[in-house]
Short mmCIF file of C-alpha atoms and ligand atoms in Angstrom, two decimals:
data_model
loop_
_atom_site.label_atom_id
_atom_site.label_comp_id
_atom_site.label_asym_id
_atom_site.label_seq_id
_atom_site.Cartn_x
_atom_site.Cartn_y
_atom_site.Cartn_z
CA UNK A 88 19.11 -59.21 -83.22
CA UNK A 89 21.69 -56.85 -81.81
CA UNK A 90 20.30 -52.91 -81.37
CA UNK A 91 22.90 -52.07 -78.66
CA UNK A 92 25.64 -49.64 -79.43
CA UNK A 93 28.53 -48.00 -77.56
CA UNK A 94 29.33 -44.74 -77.50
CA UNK A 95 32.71 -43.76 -76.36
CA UNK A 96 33.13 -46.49 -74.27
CA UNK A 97 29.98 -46.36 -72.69
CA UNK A 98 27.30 -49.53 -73.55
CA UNK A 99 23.44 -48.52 -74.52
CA UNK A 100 21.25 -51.22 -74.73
CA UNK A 101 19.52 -49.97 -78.09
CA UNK A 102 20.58 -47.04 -80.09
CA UNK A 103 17.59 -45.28 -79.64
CA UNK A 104 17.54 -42.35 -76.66
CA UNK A 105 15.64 -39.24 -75.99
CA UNK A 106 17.27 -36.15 -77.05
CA UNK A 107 18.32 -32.05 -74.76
CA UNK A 108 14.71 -30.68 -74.98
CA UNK A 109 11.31 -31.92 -74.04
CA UNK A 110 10.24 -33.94 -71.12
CA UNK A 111 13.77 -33.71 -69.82
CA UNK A 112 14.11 -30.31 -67.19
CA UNK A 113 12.27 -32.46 -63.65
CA UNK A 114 13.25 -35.00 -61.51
CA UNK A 115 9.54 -36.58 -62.79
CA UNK A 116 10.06 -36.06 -66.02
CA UNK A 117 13.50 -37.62 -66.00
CA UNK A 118 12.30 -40.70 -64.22
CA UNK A 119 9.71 -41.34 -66.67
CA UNK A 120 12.76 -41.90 -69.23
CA UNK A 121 14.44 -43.76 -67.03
CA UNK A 122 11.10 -46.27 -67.01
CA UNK A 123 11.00 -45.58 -71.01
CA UNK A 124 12.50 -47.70 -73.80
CA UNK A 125 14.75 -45.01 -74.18
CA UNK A 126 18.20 -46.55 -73.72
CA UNK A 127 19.79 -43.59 -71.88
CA UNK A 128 18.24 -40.54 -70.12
CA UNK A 129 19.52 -37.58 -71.73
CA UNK A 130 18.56 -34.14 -69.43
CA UNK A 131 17.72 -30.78 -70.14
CA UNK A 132 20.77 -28.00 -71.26
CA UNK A 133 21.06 -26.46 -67.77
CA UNK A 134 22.70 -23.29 -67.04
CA UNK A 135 24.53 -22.09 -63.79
CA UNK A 136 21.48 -20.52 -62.81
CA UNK A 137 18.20 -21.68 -63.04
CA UNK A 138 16.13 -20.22 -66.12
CA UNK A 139 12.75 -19.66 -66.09
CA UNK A 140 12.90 -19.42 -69.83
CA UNK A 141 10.88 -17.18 -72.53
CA UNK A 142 7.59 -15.80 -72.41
CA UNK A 143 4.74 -18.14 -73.28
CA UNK A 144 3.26 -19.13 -75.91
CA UNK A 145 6.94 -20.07 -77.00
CA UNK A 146 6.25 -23.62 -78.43
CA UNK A 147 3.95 -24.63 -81.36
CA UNK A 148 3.11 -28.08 -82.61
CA UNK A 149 2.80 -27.81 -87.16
CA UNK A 150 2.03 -30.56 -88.98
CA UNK A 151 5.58 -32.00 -89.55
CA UNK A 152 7.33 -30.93 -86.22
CA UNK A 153 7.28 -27.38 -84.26
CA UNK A 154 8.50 -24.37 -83.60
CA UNK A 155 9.83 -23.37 -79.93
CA UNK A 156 11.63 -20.41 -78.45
CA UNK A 157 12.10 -22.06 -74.86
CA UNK A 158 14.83 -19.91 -73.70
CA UNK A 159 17.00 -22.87 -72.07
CA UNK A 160 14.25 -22.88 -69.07
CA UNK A 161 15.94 -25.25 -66.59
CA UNK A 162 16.79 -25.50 -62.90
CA UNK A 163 20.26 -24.99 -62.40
CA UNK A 164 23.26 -27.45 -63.07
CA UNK A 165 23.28 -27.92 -59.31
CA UNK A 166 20.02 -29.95 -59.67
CA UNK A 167 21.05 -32.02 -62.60
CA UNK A 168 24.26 -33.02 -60.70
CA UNK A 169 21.70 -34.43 -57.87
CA UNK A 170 19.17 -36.05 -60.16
CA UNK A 171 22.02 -38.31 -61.46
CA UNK A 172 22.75 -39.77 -58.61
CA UNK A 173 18.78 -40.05 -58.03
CA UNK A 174 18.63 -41.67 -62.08
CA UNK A 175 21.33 -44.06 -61.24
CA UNK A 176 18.86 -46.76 -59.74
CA UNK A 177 17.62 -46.98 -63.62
CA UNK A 178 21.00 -48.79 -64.62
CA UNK A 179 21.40 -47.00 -68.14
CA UNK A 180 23.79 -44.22 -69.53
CA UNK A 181 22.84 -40.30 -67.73
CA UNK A 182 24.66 -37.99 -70.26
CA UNK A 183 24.00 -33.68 -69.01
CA UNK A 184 23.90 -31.53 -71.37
CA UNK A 185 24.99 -27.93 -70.45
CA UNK A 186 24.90 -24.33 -72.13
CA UNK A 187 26.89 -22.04 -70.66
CA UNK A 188 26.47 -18.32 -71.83
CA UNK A 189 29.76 -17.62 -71.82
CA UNK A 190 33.03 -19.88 -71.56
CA UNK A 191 33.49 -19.57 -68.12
CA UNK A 192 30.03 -21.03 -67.80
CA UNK A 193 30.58 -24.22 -69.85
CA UNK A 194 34.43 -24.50 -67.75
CA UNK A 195 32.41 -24.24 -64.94
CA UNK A 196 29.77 -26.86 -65.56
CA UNK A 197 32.10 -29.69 -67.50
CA UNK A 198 34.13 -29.10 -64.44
CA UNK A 199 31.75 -30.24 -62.11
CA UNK A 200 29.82 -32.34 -64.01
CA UNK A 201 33.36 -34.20 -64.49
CA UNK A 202 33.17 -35.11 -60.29
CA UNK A 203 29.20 -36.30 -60.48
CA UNK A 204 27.58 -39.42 -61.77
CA UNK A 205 26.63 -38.60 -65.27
CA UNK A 206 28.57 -41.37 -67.68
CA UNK A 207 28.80 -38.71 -70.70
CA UNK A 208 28.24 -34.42 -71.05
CA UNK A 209 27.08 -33.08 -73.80
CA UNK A 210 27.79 -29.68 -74.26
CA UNK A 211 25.45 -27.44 -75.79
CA UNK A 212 26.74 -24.99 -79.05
CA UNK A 213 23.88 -24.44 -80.58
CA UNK A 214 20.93 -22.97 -78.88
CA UNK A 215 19.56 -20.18 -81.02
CA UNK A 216 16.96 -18.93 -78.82
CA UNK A 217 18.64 -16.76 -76.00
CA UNK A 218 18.41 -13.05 -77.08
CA UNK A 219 21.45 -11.41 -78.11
CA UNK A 220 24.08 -14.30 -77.62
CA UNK A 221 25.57 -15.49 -80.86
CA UNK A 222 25.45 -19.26 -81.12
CA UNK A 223 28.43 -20.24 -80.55
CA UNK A 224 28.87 -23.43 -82.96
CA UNK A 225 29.24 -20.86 -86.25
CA UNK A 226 32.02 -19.16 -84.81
CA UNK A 227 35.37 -20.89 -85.18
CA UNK A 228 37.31 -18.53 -82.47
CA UNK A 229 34.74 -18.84 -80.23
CA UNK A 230 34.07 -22.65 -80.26
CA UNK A 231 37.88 -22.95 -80.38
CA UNK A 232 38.05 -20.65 -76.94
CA UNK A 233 35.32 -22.88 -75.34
CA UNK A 234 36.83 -26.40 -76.67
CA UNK A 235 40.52 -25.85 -75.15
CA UNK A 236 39.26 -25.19 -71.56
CA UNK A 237 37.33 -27.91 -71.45
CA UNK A 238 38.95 -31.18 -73.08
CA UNK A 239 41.06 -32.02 -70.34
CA UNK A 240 38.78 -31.19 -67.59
CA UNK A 241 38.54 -34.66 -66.27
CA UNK A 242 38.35 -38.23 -67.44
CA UNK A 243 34.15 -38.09 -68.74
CA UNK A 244 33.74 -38.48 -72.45
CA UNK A 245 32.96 -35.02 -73.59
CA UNK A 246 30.38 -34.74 -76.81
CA UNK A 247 28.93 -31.41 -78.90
CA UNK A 248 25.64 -30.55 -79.80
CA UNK A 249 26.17 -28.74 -82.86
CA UNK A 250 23.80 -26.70 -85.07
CA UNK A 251 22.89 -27.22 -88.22
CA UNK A 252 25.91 -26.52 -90.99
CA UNK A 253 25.02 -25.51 -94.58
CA UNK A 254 28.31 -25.27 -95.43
CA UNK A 255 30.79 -27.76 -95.93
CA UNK A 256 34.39 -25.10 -94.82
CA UNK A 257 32.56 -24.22 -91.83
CA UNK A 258 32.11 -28.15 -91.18
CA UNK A 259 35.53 -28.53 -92.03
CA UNK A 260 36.87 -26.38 -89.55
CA UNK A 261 34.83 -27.89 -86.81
CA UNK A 262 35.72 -31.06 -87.59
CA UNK A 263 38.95 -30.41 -87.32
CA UNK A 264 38.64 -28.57 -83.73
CA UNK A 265 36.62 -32.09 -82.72
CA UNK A 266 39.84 -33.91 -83.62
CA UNK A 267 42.58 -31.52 -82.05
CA UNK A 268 40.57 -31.32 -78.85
CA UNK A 269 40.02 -35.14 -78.25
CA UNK A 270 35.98 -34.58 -78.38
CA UNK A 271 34.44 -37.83 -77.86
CA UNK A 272 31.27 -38.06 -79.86
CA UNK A 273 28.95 -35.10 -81.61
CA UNK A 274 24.62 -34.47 -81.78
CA UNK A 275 24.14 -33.04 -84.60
CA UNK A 276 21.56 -31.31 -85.72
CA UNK A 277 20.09 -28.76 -83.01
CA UNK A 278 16.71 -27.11 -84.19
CA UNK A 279 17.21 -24.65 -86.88
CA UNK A 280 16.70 -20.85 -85.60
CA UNK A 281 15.93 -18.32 -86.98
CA UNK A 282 12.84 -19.54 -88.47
CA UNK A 283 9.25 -17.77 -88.88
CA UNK A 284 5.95 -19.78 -88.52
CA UNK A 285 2.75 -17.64 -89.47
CA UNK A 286 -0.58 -18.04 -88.32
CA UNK A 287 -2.69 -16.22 -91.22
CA UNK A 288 -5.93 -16.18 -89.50
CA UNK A 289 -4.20 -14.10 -86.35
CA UNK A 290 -2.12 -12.76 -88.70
CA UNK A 291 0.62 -13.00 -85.77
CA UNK A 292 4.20 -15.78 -85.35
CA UNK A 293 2.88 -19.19 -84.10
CA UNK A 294 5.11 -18.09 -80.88
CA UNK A 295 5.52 -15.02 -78.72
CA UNK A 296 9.51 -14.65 -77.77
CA UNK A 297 12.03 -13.14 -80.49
CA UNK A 298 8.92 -11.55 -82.57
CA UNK A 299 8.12 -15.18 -83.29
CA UNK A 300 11.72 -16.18 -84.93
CA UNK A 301 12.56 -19.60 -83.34
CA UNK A 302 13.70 -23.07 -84.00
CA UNK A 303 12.22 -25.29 -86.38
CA UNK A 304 12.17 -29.32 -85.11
CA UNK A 305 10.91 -32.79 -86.24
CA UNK A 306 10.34 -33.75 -89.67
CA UNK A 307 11.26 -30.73 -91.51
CA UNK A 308 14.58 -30.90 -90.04
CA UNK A 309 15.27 -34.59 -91.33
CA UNK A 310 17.53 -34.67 -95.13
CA UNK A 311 19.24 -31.37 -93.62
CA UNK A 312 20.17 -33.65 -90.04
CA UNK A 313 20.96 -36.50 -92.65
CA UNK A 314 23.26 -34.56 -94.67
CA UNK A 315 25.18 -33.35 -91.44
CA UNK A 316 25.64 -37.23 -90.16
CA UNK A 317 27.05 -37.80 -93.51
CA UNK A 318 29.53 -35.42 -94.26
CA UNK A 319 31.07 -35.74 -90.31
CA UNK A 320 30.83 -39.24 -90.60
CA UNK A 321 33.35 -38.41 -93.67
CA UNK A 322 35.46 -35.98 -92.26
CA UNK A 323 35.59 -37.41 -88.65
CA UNK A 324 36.89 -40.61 -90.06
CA UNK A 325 35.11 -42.90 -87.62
CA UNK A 326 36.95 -41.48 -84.68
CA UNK A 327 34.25 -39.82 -83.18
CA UNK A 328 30.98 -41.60 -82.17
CA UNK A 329 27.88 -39.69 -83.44
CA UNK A 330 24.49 -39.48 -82.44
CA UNK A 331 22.19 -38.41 -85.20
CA UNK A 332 19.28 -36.13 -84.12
CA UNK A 333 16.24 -33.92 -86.62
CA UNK A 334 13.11 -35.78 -87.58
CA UNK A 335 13.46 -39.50 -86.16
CA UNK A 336 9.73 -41.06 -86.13
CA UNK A 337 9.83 -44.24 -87.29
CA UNK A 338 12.42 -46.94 -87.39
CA UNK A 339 12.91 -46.38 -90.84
CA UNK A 340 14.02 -42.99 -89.73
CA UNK A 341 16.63 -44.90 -87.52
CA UNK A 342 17.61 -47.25 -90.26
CA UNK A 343 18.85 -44.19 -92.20
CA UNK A 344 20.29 -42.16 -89.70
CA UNK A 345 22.75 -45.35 -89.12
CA UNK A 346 23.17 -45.75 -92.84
CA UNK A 347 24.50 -42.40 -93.24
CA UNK A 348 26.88 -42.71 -89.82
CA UNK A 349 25.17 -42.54 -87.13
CA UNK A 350 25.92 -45.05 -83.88
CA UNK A 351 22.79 -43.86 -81.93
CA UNK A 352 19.85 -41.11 -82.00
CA UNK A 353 17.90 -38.81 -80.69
CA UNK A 354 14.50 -38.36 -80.30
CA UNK A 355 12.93 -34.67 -79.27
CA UNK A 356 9.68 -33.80 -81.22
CA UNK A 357 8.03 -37.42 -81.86
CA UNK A 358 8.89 -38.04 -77.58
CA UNK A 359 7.15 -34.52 -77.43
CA UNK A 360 4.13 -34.92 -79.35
CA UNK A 361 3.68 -38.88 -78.72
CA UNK A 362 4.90 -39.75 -74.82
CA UNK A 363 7.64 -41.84 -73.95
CA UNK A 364 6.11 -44.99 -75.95
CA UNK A 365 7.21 -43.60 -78.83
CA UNK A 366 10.81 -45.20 -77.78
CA UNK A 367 9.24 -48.88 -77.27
CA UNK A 368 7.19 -48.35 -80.80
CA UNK A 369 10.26 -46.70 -82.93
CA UNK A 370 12.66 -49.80 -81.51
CA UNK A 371 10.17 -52.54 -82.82
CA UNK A 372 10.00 -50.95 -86.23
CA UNK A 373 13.71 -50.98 -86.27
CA UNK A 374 14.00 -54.48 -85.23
CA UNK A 375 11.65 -55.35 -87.92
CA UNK A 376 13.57 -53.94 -90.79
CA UNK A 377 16.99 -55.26 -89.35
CA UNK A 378 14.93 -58.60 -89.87
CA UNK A 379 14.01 -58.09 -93.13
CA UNK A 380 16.75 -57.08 -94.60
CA UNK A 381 19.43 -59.38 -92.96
CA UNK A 382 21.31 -56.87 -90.57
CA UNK A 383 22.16 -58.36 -87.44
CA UNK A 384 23.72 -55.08 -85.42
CA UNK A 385 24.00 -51.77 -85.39
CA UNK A 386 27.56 -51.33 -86.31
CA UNK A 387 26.88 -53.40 -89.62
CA UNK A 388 24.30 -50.90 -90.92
CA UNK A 389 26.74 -48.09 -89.67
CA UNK A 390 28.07 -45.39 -92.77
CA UNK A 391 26.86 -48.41 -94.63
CA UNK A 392 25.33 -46.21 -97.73
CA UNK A 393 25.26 -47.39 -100.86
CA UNK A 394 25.81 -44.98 -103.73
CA UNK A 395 24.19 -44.71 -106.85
O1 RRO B 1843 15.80 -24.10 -74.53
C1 RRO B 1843 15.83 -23.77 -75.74
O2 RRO B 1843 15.29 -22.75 -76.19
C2 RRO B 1843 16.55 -24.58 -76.73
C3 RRO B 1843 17.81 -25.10 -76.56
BR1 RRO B 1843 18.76 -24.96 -74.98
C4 RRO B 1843 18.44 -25.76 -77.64
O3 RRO B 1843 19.58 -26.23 -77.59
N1 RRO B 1843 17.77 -25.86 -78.80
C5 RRO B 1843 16.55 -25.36 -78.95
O4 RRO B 1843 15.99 -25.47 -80.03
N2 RRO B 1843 15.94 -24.73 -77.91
#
């Protein structure tokens, strides 16, 4: 049985990996991935500066995921640059993920994250949580502006988080910006923001930043994340690894993120609620549907829907 994957060039040993959010921002926190059955250790969306984030209570556990308006609290892309080196003893991909908050930021960053030990950067276009910056993955010109300065920074495979796309032009377009620019591989889906959770006994949000308007994870997030792995499976072609990230909690979840196109995924609110043996228990149930049904890798179940 063969869970291992490669993402633009680089080898994971199972297709399973934390994703940008929880349990990710400290050196601590990072090595306890790097001791998990996570098969890469994925850090926090850093910033220039270090980010103290929102106001508290700005993350709530619901029944099928949470809401969180974090605020991109992190310490600084200097730090991140050392804790790679400090990861490296753990022998397994170190991909950064930055958010700049404005182009010059994300230049910046993929710049020197392009001389440091990371094997792959993610860069960040869809928080929705930082007050009064538009998110940068639903605007064309803007994601266009940020994509030119920084696809031939350096010789680092070069990936997007993007946000969730309800429409299939917009997708279009960005596909087609992921092509020109020679972008390596795409996370898609980000939390969706923008979203109200209501406590009706307080009669107040479920979190305190943005009036309570934040972004919805886990489980609820799943057939949207789904759909998105489809349709860029589609229009990417199969040039452009993708991770699949929204709702993973079982290896069933897996199982279906590869079917619609997905090489890898990410796991943010099941790591959050459950610890890092949520990576161990999610790879066994994988295995043991690979088993049942006859699959021996990863890149056979890959885009491998049927249709009805
Ligand atoms: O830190 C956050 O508030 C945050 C980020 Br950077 C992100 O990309 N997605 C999200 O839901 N929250």
């Amino acid at each position: 049985m063969n869970i291992s994957t490669k993402i633009a060039g680089i080898n994971f040993d199972s297709c399973i990996i934390n994703a940008s959010g929880p349990n990710n921002s400290t050196l601590e926190e990072l090595e306890l991935i790097g001791k998990s059955e996570s098969s890469a250790i994925m850090m926090k969306s850093c910033t220039i500066e270090p980010r103290e984030g929102n106001d508290k209570p700005r993350f709530a556990r619901l029944p099928f995921g949470a809401i969180q308006c974090m605020g991109l609290p992190n310490l600084g892309y200097k730090k991140y640059i050392e804790f790679a080196l400090k990861l490296k003893k753990y022998n397994k991909p170190i991909i950064a993920s930055i958010s700049g908050l404005c182009a010059n930021d994300y230049v910046k960053m993929v710049g020197e994250f392009q001389d440091s030990e990371v094997d792959l950067i993610e860069v960040n276009l869809s928080c929705p949580n930082i007050y009064g910056k538009p998110l940068v993955g639903y605007d064309i010109e803007q994601t266009e502006n940020v994509l030119v300065k920084i696809s031939s920074l350096g010789k680092k495979p070069i990936g997007l988080k993007l946000p969730a796309y309800l429409d299939e032009s917009l997708q279009k377009q960005i596909a087609d910006l992921i092509i020109k620019n020679n972008i390596s591989f795409i996370s898609t889906i980000n939390s969706i923001g923008n979203c109200l959770v209501i406590d009706s006994e307080k009669e107040t949000p479920a979190i305190k930043p943005l009036r309570g308007f934040g972004g919805l994870c886990g489980e609820y997030l799943k057939p949207i994340a789904l759909g998105n792995v489809r349709k860029f499976y589609e229009l990417l072609d199969d040039k452009v690894f993708i991770f699949g990230v929204g709702g993973v909690k079982t290896g069933e979840d897996v199982f279906e993120f590869l079917l619609a196109g997905a090489d890898a995924i990410q796991i943010a609110t099941a790591f959050e609620k459950q610890g890092a043996t949520c990576f161990e228990k999610i790879k066994n149930e994988l295995i043991a549907i690979m088993q049942k049904k006859g699959y021996k890798s990863v890149r056979e179940i890959k885009g491998n829907l049927k249709y009805l």
